[in-house]
């Protein structure tokens, strides 16, 4: 698969602020995207996903936006909390077949109390 | 439902040795994939197993191998260890394919001295 990149390696925010983590993907054929959160000492955990037939999907305090025109994905976290401090990865996938998901390099989110 | 379990949690080996890592997927999940995670390279796909068959393989040398048992449990083996093999090895399971939402274990931290 083609590479997936993150614009900012580290993002520092104050508790209560909204956070936005960005991701660029290269494969225009990718049709499924996932955000994962990895806390220190743990494996990545699923946060939210979105398919290419959608532009926006909301979860609890998180929203994923997909802009297929510019091949850009973002994760918005509302009212960021210290427990949100982690590394966030985006993954692009092509559903069906044997396509291997490609992970971005990750963005470290640091939330200051 | 129990999550993905990886053992051991930590391993220290010397160059030239071999190592076997174990992964028990979530009950009912038939796809198990392995990833190598390093600060410099991020998450790199190693291989995926489904129904005891390797379905996909990443760009790693033949020293890296794996297998899956009839109960979906999986092992990966690294022979003739090199210093560069030091990494966090993550196992992920999913219902049918690595193209779905992945559930990761906490990983095995391998240090090669």
Tab-separated table of C-alpha atoms in Angstrom, chain B residues 20-103:
chain	number	residue	atom	x	y	z
B	20	UNK	CA	9.150	-17.237	19.830
B	21	UNK	CA	6.292	-14.896	20.659
B	22	UNK	CA	2.736	-15.988	21.326
B	23	UNK	CA	-0.631	-14.396	20.648
B	24	UNK	CA	-4.120	-15.471	21.650
B	25	UNK	CA	-6.775	-13.614	19.661
B	26	UNK	CA	-10.205	-12.583	20.827
B	27	UNK	CA	-12.525	-15.569	20.902
B	28	UNK	CA	-14.175	-15.978	17.511
B	29	UNK	CA	-11.596	-13.927	15.646
B	30	UNK	CA	-9.960	-15.919	12.893
B	31	UNK	CA	-7.531	-13.387	11.444
B	32	UNK	CA	-4.302	-12.700	13.297
B	33	UNK	CA	-1.745	-10.224	12.040
B	34	UNK	CA	1.622	-9.236	13.429
B	35	UNK	CA	3.307	-5.841	13.416
B	36	UNK	CA	6.721	-4.578	14.373
B	37	UNK	CA	6.758	-1.168	16.000
B	38	UNK	CA	9.888	0.943	16.350
B	39	UNK	CA	10.311	4.671	16.997
B	40	UNK	CA	11.995	5.136	13.646
B	41	UNK	CA	9.751	3.051	11.377
B	42	UNK	CA	6.405	3.122	13.113
B	43	UNK	CA	4.060	0.163	12.626
B	44	UNK	CA	5.363	-2.249	10.025
B	45	UNK	CA	3.259	-5.185	8.870
B	46	UNK	CA	4.898	-8.581	9.271
B	47	UNK	CA	2.269	-11.132	8.232
B	48	UNK	CA	-1.344	-12.181	8.545
B	49	UNK	CA	-2.765	-15.612	9.230
B	50	UNK	CA	-6.261	-16.860	8.642
B	51	UNK	CA	-7.435	-20.439	9.155
B	52	UNK	CA	-3.868	-21.611	9.767
B	53	UNK	CA	-2.670	-20.187	6.439
B	54	UNK	CA	-0.448	-17.203	5.850
B	55	UNK	CA	-2.540	-14.859	3.782
B	56	UNK	CA	-0.266	-11.833	3.538
B	57	UNK	CA	3.374	-11.147	4.173
B	58	UNK	CA	5.205	-7.899	4.681
B	59	UNK	CA	8.687	-6.953	3.566
B	60	UNK	CA	10.732	-8.705	6.222
B	61	UNK	CA	13.541	-11.248	5.807
B	62	UNK	CA	12.941	-14.963	6.070
B	63	UNK	CA	14.263	-14.936	9.634
B	64	UNK	CA	10.778	-13.784	10.577
B	65	UNK	CA	8.200	-16.522	10.415
B	66	UNK	CA	4.902	-17.380	11.972
B	67	UNK	CA	2.157	-19.890	12.208
B	68	UNK	CA	-1.420	-20.197	13.334
B	69	UNK	CA	-3.025	-23.104	15.114
B	70	UNK	CA	-6.482	-24.555	14.694
B	71	UNK	CA	-7.743	-22.560	17.686
B	72	UNK	CA	-6.547	-19.344	15.943
B	73	UNK	CA	-3.724	-18.817	18.405
B	74	UNK	CA	-0.600	-17.648	16.632
B	75	UNK	CA	3.126	-17.631	17.175
B	76	UNK	CA	5.871	-15.725	15.469
B	77	UNK	CA	9.485	-16.727	15.446
B	78	UNK	CA	12.592	-14.681	14.780
B	79	UNK	CA	15.786	-16.603	14.204
B	80	UNK	CA	19.386	-15.387	14.285
B	81	UNK	CA	18.440	-12.225	16.122
B	82	UNK	CA	20.074	-8.944	15.164
B	83	UNK	CA	20.335	-5.743	17.174
B	84	UNK	CA	17.900	-4.098	14.770
B	85	UNK	CA	15.211	-6.588	15.716
B	86	UNK	CA	14.751	-4.782	19.015
B	87	UNK	CA	11.184	-3.551	18.875
B	88	UNK	CA	7.682	-3.864	20.205
B	89	UNK	CA	5.943	-6.742	18.447
B	90	UNK	CA	2.196	-6.326	18.286
B	91	UNK	CA	-0.404	-8.899	17.478
B	92	UNK	CA	-3.832	-7.878	16.237
B	93	UNK	CA	-6.917	-9.947	15.683
B	94	UNK	CA	-10.071	-9.380	13.698
B	95	UNK	CA	-13.067	-11.399	12.682
B	96	UNK	CA	-12.134	-12.209	9.106
B	97	UNK	CA	-9.482	-9.939	7.717
B	98	UNK	CA	-6.765	-7.446	8.558
B	99	UNK	CA	-8.844	-5.032	6.469
B	100	UNK	CA	-11.321	-4.680	9.289
B	101	UNK	CA	-11.084	-2.939	12.619
B	102	UNK	CA	-8.131	-4.462	14.443
B	103	UNK	CA	-7.913	-5.362	18.107
